[in-house]
């Protein structure tokens, strides 16, 4: 793996996991030493993170992790809703629906509160199946960008067992609808899921000291 790729992956994981929180300063010299790379690959990594919208340039030699406030999350979900509802409809119209019936069965057997990591891994497989069924490179590229930010947002719901359980049921319904070939139900179930997810995340933010 190239040094710039290694630095990018390390910083991306730390931003998405919350180790590097919004507002954290990524000073060039300090990060080069910490990550064990020279400044050129570090700058390449920071440039990629800036393109992702995860960092902003505060000065020529200092980068800061971007904020993630309620307005940012609302805007993210506006885009996410448009993309994912469209993707649900296209997945049905493509005819590539068999994998979704199996995924619905897996969602039904999932206890997200007991093992959130396994649940998010299942969501990742659902997303992969959706991308494959949609077969639209422009749409999947836009979804990839949204998902990069969504990893940060999802952390806000990990400590809410009731929301996690509801999310499992919502994903099961989406997968079942796609598997059954019902495009409108799939899109509507996606809309309801995203509405509930956004409401829960915003409520979590309001309760944060």
XYZ file of C-alpha atoms in Angstrom:
209
model
C 0.000 0.000 0.000
C 1.317 3.446 -0.900
C 2.244 5.777 1.942
C -0.453 8.266 0.933
C -3.088 5.505 0.859
C -1.976 4.284 4.280
C -2.137 7.793 5.730
C -5.546 8.396 4.147
C -6.965 5.148 5.512
C -5.602 5.802 9.015
C -6.979 9.340 9.169
C -10.305 8.304 7.620
C -10.773 5.558 10.210
C -9.932 7.951 13.043
C -12.344 10.602 11.775
C -15.166 8.135 11.186
C -14.679 6.428 14.563
C -14.565 9.725 16.449
C -10.938 9.421 17.577
C -10.363 12.627 15.633
C -13.356 14.757 16.536
C -14.748 17.773 14.667
C -12.388 20.696 15.130
C -9.338 18.484 15.756
C -6.215 20.108 14.323
C -4.141 18.017 11.913
C -0.801 19.807 11.954
C 1.409 18.679 9.105
C 4.612 17.988 11.060
C 2.840 16.239 13.921
C 0.762 13.987 11.645
C 3.743 13.102 9.473
C 5.652 11.858 12.517
C 2.637 10.131 14.065
C 1.697 8.258 10.901
C 5.261 7.525 9.862
C 5.039 9.140 6.433
C 6.751 12.080 4.787
C 4.925 15.318 4.131
C 4.233 14.701 0.445
C 2.085 11.566 0.939
C 0.474 13.187 3.978
C -0.552 16.168 1.864
C -1.997 13.786 -0.725
C -4.010 12.051 2.004
C -5.259 15.342 3.405
C -6.220 16.463 -0.095
C -8.359 13.348 -0.525
C -10.013 13.916 2.866
C -10.715 17.530 1.879
C -12.310 16.301 -1.351
C -14.461 13.979 0.776
C -15.518 16.987 2.863
C -14.099 15.480 6.054
C -11.420 18.126 6.645
C -10.957 21.804 5.827
C -7.782 23.805 5.294
C -7.287 26.261 8.161
C -3.888 27.471 6.940
C -1.240 26.344 4.426
C 0.233 23.938 7.011
C -2.751 23.140 9.186
C -5.901 21.165 8.460
C -8.940 20.778 10.738
C -11.528 17.991 10.921
C -14.804 19.403 9.598
C -17.771 20.101 11.835
C -20.806 17.830 11.926
C -23.728 19.744 13.412
C -27.489 19.363 13.129
C -27.693 21.456 9.948
C -24.964 19.373 8.296
C -26.823 16.179 9.184
C -30.126 17.506 7.839
C -28.460 18.436 4.553
C -26.789 15.032 4.362
C -30.126 13.295 4.850
C -31.788 15.433 2.167
C -29.283 14.102 -0.330
C -29.399 10.617 1.130
C -33.192 10.469 0.851
C -33.168 11.409 -2.825
C -30.427 8.924 -3.671
C -31.623 5.953 -1.616
C -35.280 6.194 -2.629
C -34.200 6.306 -6.260
C -31.823 3.385 -5.696
C -34.598 1.292 -4.113
C -36.837 1.822 -7.146
C -34.048 1.108 -9.627
C -33.038 -2.069 -7.777
C -36.553 -3.423 -8.300
C -36.720 -2.343 -11.936
C -33.373 -4.004 -12.665
C -34.840 -7.390 -11.793
C -31.804 -8.219 -9.610
C -34.019 -8.843 -6.586
C -33.247 -12.410 -5.314
C -30.376 -11.420 -2.950
C -32.689 -9.052 -1.079
C -35.074 -11.763 0.105
C -32.096 -13.495 1.741
C -30.923 -10.210 3.253
C -34.412 -9.637 4.675
C -34.163 -13.005 6.422
C -30.788 -12.020 7.874
C -32.177 -8.716 9.143
C -35.039 -10.595 10.816
C -32.515 -12.721 12.723
C -30.269 -9.801 13.747
C -29.998 -8.382 17.261
C -28.402 -5.025 16.548
C -28.299 -3.900 20.177
C -26.337 -7.008 21.151
C -23.833 -6.664 18.311
C -23.946 -3.277 16.530
C -20.794 -4.034 14.552
C -22.350 -7.164 13.025
C -25.462 -5.149 12.186
C -23.474 -2.433 10.428
C -21.576 -5.134 8.530
C -24.942 -6.498 7.358
C -25.972 -2.994 6.267
C -22.729 -2.765 4.287
C -23.644 -5.981 2.465
C -27.122 -4.602 1.806
C -25.538 -1.435 0.379
C -23.244 -3.524 -1.848
C -26.214 -5.515 -3.148
C -28.102 -2.283 -3.803
C -25.195 -0.779 -5.733
C -24.857 -3.939 -7.820
C -28.578 -4.017 -8.611
C -28.767 -0.326 -9.498
C -25.850 -0.599 -11.967
C -25.532 3.184 -12.245
C -21.984 4.403 -11.658
C -23.024 8.017 -11.107
C -25.613 7.102 -8.492
C -23.352 4.680 -6.663
C -20.504 7.213 -6.620
C -22.829 9.772 -5.028
C -24.007 7.170 -2.511
C -20.396 6.339 -1.649
C -19.757 9.973 -0.748
C -22.856 10.100 1.445
C -21.890 6.841 3.185
C -18.429 8.205 3.981
C -20.093 10.898 6.111
C -22.803 8.568 7.354
C -20.287 6.455 9.271
C -19.645 9.472 11.498
C -23.360 10.132 11.925
C -24.252 6.532 12.764
C -22.065 6.594 15.842
C -24.646 8.892 17.419
C -27.248 6.092 17.390
C -25.088 3.213 18.597
C -26.088 3.648 22.251
C -29.814 3.648 21.542
C -31.040 0.014 21.655
C -34.636 0.951 20.816
C -33.579 2.847 17.708
C -31.263 0.040 16.620
C -34.086 -2.503 16.939
C -36.418 -0.269 14.921
C -33.735 0.236 12.295
C -33.386 -3.524 11.865
C -37.128 -3.848 11.238
C -37.033 -0.956 8.772
C -34.157 -2.469 6.823
C -35.951 -5.823 6.778
C -39.006 -4.169 5.219
C -36.909 -2.383 2.582
C -35.097 -5.601 1.654
C -38.362 -7.571 1.610
C -40.027 -5.000 -0.658
C -37.131 -5.051 -3.122
C -37.070 -8.840 -3.013
C -40.821 -8.930 -3.734
C -40.429 -6.549 -6.653
C -42.495 -3.739 -5.130
C -40.684 -0.547 -6.135
C -43.067 1.901 -4.473
C -43.133 0.038 -1.170
C -39.327 -0.165 -1.236
C -39.049 3.596 -1.812
C -41.670 4.387 0.840
C -40.023 2.084 3.396
C -36.709 3.802 2.661
C -38.345 7.197 3.198
C -39.785 6.120 6.560
C -36.464 4.620 7.670
C -34.536 7.790 6.859
C -37.152 9.998 8.535
C -36.915 7.943 11.727
C -33.116 7.746 11.614
C -32.763 11.517 11.224
C -35.221 12.206 14.053
C -33.317 9.872 16.385
C -29.938 11.377 15.539
C -31.150 14.948 16.016
C -32.710 13.951 19.354
C -29.354 12.475 20.400
C -27.604 15.711 19.515
C -30.073 17.721 21.558
C -29.362 15.513 24.548
C -25.588 15.852 24.208
C -24.043 18.143 26.835
